[in-house]
Short mmCIF file of C-alpha atoms and ligand atoms in Angstrom, two decimals:
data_model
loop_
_atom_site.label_atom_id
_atom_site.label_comp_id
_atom_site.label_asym_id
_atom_site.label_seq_id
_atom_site.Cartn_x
_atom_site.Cartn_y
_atom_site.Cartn_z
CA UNK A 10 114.94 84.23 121.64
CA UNK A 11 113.62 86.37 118.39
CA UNK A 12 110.01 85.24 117.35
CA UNK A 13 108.08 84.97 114.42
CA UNK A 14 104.31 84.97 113.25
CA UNK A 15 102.80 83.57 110.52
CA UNK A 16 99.75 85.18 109.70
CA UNK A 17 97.09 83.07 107.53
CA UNK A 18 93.76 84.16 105.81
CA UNK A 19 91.05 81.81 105.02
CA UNK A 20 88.40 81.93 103.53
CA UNK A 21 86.23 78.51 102.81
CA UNK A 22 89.51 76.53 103.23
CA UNK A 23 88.74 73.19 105.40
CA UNK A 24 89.91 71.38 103.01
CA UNK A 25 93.52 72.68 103.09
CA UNK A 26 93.82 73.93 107.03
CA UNK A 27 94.68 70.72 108.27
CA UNK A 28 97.51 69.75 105.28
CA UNK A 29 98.96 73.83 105.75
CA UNK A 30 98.70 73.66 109.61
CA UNK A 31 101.14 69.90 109.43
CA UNK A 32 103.40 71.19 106.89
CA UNK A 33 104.13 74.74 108.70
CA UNK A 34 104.74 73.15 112.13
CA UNK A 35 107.67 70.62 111.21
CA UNK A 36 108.87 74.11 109.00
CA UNK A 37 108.58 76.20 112.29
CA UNK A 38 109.44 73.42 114.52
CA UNK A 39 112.78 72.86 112.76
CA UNK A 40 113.30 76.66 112.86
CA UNK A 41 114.37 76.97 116.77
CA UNK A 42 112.23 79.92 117.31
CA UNK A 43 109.52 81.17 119.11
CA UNK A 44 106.58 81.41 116.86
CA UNK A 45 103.16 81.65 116.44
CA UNK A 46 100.97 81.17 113.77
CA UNK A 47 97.53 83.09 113.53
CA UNK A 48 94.59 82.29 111.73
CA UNK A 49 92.14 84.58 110.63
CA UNK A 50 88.74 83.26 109.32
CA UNK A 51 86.97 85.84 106.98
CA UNK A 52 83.54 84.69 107.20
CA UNK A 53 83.89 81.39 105.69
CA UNK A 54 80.89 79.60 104.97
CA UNK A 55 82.39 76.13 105.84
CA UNK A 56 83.56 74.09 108.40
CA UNK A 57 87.10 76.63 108.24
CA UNK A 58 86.60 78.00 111.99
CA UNK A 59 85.09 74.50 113.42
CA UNK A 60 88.50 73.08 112.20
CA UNK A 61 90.37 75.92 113.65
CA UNK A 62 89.21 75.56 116.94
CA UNK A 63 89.77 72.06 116.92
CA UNK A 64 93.57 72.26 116.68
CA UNK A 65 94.95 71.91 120.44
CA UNK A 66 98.11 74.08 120.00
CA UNK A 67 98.96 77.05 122.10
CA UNK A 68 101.38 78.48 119.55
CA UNK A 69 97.74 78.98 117.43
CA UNK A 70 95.45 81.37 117.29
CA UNK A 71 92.27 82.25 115.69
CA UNK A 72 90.18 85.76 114.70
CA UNK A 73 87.11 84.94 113.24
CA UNK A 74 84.97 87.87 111.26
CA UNK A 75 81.43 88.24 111.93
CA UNK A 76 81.21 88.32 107.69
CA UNK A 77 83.48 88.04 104.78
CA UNK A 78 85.76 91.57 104.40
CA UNK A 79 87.98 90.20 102.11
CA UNK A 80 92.02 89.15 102.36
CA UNK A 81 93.04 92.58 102.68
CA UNK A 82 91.28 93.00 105.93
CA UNK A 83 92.22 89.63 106.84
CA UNK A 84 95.89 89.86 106.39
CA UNK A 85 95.48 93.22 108.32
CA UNK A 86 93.70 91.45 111.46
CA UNK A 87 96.36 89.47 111.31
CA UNK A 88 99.46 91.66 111.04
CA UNK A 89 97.87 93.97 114.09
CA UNK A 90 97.15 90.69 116.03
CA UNK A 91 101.11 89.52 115.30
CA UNK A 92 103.39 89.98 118.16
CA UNK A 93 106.73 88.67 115.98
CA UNK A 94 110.31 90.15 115.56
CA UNK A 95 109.39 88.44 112.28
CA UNK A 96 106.07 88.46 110.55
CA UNK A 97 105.19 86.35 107.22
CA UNK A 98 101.80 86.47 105.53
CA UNK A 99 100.67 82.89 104.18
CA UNK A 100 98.01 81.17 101.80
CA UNK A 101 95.94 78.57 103.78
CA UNK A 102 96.34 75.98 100.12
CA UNK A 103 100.31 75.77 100.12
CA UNK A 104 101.22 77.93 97.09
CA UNK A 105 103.10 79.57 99.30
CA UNK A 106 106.30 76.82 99.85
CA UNK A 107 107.09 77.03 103.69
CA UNK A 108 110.20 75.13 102.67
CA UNK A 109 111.04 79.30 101.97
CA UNK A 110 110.79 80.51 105.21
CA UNK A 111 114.18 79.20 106.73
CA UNK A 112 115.97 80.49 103.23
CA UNK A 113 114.05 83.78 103.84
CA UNK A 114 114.96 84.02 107.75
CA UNK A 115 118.47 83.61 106.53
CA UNK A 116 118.97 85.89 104.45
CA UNK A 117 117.08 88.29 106.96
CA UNK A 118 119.84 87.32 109.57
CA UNK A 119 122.93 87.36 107.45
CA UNK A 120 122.18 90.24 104.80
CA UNK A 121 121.42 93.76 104.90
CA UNK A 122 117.81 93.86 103.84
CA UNK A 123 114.24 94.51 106.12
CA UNK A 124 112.03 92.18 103.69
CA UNK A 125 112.35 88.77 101.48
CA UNK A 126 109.51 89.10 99.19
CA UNK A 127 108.28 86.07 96.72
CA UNK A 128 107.99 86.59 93.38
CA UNK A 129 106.26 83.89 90.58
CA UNK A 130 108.20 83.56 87.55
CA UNK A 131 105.34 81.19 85.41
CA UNK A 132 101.77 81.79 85.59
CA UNK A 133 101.92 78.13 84.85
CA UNK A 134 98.49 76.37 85.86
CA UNK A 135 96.79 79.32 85.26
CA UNK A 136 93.72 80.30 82.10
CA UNK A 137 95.63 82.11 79.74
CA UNK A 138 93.28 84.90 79.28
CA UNK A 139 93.88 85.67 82.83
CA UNK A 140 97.46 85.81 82.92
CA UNK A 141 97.17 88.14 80.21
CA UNK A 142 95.30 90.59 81.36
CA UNK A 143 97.49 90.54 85.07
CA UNK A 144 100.13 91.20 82.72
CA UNK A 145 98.14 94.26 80.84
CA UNK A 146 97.71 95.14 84.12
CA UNK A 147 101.20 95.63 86.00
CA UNK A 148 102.39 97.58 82.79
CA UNK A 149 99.28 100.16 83.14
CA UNK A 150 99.59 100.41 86.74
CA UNK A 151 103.57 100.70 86.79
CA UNK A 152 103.02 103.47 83.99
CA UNK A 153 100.46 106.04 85.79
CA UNK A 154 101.66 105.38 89.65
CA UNK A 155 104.75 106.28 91.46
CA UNK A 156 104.59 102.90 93.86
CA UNK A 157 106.24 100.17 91.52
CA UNK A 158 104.72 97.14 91.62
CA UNK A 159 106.24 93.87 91.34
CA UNK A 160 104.54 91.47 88.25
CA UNK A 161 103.74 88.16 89.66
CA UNK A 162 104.46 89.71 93.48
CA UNK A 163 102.86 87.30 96.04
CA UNK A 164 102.08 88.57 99.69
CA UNK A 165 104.10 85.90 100.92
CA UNK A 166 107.04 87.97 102.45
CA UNK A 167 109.06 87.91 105.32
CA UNK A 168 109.40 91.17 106.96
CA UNK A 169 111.11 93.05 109.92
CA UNK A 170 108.70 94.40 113.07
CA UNK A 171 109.88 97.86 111.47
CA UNK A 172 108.09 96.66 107.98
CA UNK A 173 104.95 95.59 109.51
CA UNK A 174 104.98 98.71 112.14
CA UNK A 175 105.47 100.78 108.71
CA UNK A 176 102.53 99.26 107.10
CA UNK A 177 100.40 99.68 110.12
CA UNK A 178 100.79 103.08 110.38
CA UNK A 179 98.81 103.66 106.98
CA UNK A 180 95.43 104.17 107.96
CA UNK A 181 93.61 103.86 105.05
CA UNK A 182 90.70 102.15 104.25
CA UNK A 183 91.08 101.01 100.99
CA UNK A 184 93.98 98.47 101.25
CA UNK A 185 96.02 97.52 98.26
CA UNK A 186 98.53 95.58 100.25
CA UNK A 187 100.94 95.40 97.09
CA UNK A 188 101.11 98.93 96.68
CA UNK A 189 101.38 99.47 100.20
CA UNK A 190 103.81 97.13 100.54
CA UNK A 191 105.79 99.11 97.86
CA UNK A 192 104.80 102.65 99.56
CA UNK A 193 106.58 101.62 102.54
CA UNK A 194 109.74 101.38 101.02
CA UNK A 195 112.29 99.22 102.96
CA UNK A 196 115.26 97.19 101.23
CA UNK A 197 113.55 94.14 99.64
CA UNK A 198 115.18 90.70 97.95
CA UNK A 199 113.26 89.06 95.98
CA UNK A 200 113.41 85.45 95.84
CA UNK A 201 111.92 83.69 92.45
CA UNK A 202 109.64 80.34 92.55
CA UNK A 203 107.72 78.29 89.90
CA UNK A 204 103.95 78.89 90.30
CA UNK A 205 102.45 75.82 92.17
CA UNK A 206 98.89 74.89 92.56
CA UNK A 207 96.86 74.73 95.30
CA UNK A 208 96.99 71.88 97.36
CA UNK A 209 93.00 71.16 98.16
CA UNK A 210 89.86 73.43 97.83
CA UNK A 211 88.92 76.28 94.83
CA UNK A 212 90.36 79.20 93.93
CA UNK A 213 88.48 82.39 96.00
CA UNK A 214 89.00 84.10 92.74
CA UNK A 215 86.14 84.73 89.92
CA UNK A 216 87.50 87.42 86.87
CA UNK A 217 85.01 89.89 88.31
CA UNK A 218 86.65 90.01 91.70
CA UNK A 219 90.10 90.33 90.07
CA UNK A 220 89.10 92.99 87.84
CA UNK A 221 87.57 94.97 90.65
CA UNK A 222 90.95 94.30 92.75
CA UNK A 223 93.18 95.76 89.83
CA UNK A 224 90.64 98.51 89.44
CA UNK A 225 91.33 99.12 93.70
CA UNK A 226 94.72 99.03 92.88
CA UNK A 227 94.66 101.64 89.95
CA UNK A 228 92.51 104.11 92.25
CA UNK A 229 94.63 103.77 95.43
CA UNK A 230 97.57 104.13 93.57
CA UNK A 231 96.72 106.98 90.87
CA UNK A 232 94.99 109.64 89.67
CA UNK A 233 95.93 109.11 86.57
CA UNK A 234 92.08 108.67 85.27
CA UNK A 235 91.64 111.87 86.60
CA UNK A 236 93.93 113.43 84.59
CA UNK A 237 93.46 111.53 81.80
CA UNK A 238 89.29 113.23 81.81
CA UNK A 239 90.94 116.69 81.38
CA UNK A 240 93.43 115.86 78.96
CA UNK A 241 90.37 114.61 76.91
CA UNK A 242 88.38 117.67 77.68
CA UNK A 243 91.57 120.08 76.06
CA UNK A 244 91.73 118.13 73.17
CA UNK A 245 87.86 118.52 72.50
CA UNK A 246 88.39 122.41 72.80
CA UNK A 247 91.81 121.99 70.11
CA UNK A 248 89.50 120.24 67.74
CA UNK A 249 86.50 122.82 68.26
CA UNK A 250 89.20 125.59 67.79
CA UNK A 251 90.25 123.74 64.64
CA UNK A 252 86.91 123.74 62.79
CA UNK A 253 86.63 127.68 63.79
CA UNK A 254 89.59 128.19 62.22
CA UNK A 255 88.85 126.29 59.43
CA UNK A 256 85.51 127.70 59.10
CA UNK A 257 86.80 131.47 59.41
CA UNK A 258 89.05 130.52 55.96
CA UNK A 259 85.77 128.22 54.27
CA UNK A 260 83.10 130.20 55.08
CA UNK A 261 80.37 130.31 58.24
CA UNK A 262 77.40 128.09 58.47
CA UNK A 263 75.19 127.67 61.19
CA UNK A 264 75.37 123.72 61.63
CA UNK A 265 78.73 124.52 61.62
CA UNK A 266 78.83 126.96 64.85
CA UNK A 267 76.23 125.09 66.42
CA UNK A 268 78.33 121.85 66.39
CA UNK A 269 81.81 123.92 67.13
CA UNK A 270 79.30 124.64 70.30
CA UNK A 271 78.66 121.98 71.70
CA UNK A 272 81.59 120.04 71.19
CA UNK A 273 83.02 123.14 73.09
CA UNK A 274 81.03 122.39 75.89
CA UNK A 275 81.74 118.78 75.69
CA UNK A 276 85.48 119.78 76.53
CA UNK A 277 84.69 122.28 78.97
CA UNK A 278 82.01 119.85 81.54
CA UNK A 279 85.19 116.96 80.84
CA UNK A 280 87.71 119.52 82.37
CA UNK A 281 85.30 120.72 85.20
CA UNK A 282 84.24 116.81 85.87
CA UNK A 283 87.86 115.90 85.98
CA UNK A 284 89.31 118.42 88.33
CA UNK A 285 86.51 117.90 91.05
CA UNK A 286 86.59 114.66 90.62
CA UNK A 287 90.11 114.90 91.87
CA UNK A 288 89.32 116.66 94.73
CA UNK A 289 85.73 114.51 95.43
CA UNK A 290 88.03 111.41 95.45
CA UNK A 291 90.26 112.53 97.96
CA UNK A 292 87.37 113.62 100.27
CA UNK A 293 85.57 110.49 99.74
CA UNK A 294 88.74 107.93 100.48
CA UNK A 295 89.38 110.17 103.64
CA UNK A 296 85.80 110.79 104.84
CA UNK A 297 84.68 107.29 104.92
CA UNK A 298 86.37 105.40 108.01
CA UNK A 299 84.39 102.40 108.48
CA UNK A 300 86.33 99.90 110.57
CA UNK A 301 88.20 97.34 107.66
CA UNK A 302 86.41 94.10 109.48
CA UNK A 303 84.64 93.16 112.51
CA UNK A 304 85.68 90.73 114.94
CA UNK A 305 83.12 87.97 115.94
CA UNK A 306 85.38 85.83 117.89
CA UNK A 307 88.80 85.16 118.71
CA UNK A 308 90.98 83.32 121.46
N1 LIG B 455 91.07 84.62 101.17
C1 LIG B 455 90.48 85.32 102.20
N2 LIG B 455 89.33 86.06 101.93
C2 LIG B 455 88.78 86.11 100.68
C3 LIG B 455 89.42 85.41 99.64
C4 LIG B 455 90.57 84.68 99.91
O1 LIG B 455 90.94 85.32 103.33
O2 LIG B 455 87.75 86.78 100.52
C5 LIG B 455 92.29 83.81 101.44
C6 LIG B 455 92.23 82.36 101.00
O3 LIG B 455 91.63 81.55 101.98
C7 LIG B 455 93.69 82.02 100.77
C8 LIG B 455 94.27 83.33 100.28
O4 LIG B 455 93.36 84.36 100.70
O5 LIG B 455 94.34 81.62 101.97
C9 LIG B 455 94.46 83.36 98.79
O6 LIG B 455 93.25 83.03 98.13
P1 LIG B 455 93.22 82.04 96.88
O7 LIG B 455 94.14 80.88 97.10
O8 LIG B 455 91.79 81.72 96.61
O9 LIG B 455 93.78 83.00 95.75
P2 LIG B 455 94.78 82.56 94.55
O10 LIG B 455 95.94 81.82 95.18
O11 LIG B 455 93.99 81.70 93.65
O12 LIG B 455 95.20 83.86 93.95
MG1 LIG B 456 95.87 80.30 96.31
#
């Protein structure tokens, strides 16, 4: 019998845990599968890992990190600690419908595709200000990056062992799972929902933390700023050209050659920045290798 793992990172969620962990096993129950369902605390500063070791169930599991690394590492704990044919990614609050994951296995079992991905179609619930700039920011990022990503993607996806073996095998430190998700590759359906709101508990989200996470996502995805530094350098040596020109038909003065100078050299340091930055970046993603979390305790 083929067996699936749900893999669920919390952070501060005691609150939701015990309304997630009733509603996903009648899902899973009614599912006739093996499964398992693995949490993995991220440092929580609650009661989150009390509550997790206080659910009797042999079907779940727990990873607890010694501090908070963030639901990147999480979900990666996680997908390494899965043992599933089938492996699905979950939000501890509910905004991620279980009711999906029989629709999802179906389609897995009857169609020819590796992954059912969720996609939001409304932002609904959500500041406006903030749904506007995750909209600024899919168009930038889908402009200067070869990975597409998916507006209003959620990591709530069913996938194949091959998926998760695929996304496994990138090493990488810095983990964007949505454009790693899209690296991989893999035939993908997409299946639309209405946003929903969390079911108990706050948001883990402040602006700052978002921005920083598009700004990951623009750096592990593209060197586009890179490139963008030397295209500004060239144009500062066009326009210092320009006023040479300009000043051999005029007439020389010397404020004039003086500022020609240094806007020159302005150009010039933006070029040299901007190509070793390209190569500094590279070295630096590469040469750090810390471990993505620490375990404190699991079972
Ligand atoms: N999460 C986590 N570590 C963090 C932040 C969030 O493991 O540092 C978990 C959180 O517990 C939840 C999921 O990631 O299960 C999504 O977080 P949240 O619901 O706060 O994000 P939102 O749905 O508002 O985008
Ligand atoms: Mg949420």
């Amino acid at each position: 019998m083929e067996k699936l793992s749900i893999v669920v990172p919390c952070y501060n969620e005691e609150a939701a845990i015990p309304i997630f962990y009733k509603v996903i096993k009648e899902t899973l129950e009614n599912m006739k599968l093996k499964y398992e369902i693995i949490f993995v605390d991220d440092g929580s500063k609650d009661k989150t890992l009390e509550i997790l070791k206080s659910i009797k169930d042999d079907k779940v599991k727990y990873i607890s990190f010694s501090r908070n690394f963030g639901k990147e590492a999480a979900m990666l704990a996680g997908l390494e600690e899965a043992a599933g044919d089938y492996i699905a990614p979950m939000d501890a609050d509910l905004q991620d419908p279980p009711s999906l994951l029989p629709v999802m296995y179906d389609i897995l079992k009857t169609e020819d595709f590796d992954c059912v991905g969720t996609r939001r179609v409304t932002r609904k619930g959500e500041p406006k200000i903030r749904s506007f700039f995750a909209r600024m920011f899919y168009r930038i990022i889908n402009k200067i990056s070869k990975v597409e990503m998916v507006d209003g993607a959620r990591d709530f996806r069913l996938m194949k062992r091959c998926v998760v073996d695929a996304i496994l095998s990138l090493k990488e430190c810095n983990r964007y799972s949505k454009g790693i998700f899209s690296f991989v590759g893999f035939k993908t359906k997409w299946l639309e929902y209405e946003n929903i709101e969390r079911v108990a508990g706050t948001t883990k989200w402040s602006f700052w933390k978002l921005f920083l996470y598009a700004v990951e996502g623009i750096v592990s995805f593209s060197v586009a700023p890179l490139s963008i530094s030397i295209l500004m350098g060239l144009l500062f040596i066009l326009i210092s050209f320009i006023i040479l020109i300009t000043m051999f038909f005029v007439g020389f003065s010397s404020t004039l050659i003086l500022l020609t100078i240094i806007i020159n050299c302005f150009g010039l340091s933006f070029v040299f920045t901007g190509i070793v930055s390209i190569y500094l970046s590279k070295l630096f993603l590469e040469s750090k290798n810390r471990p993505i979390y620490i375990v404190r305790e699991k079972n």
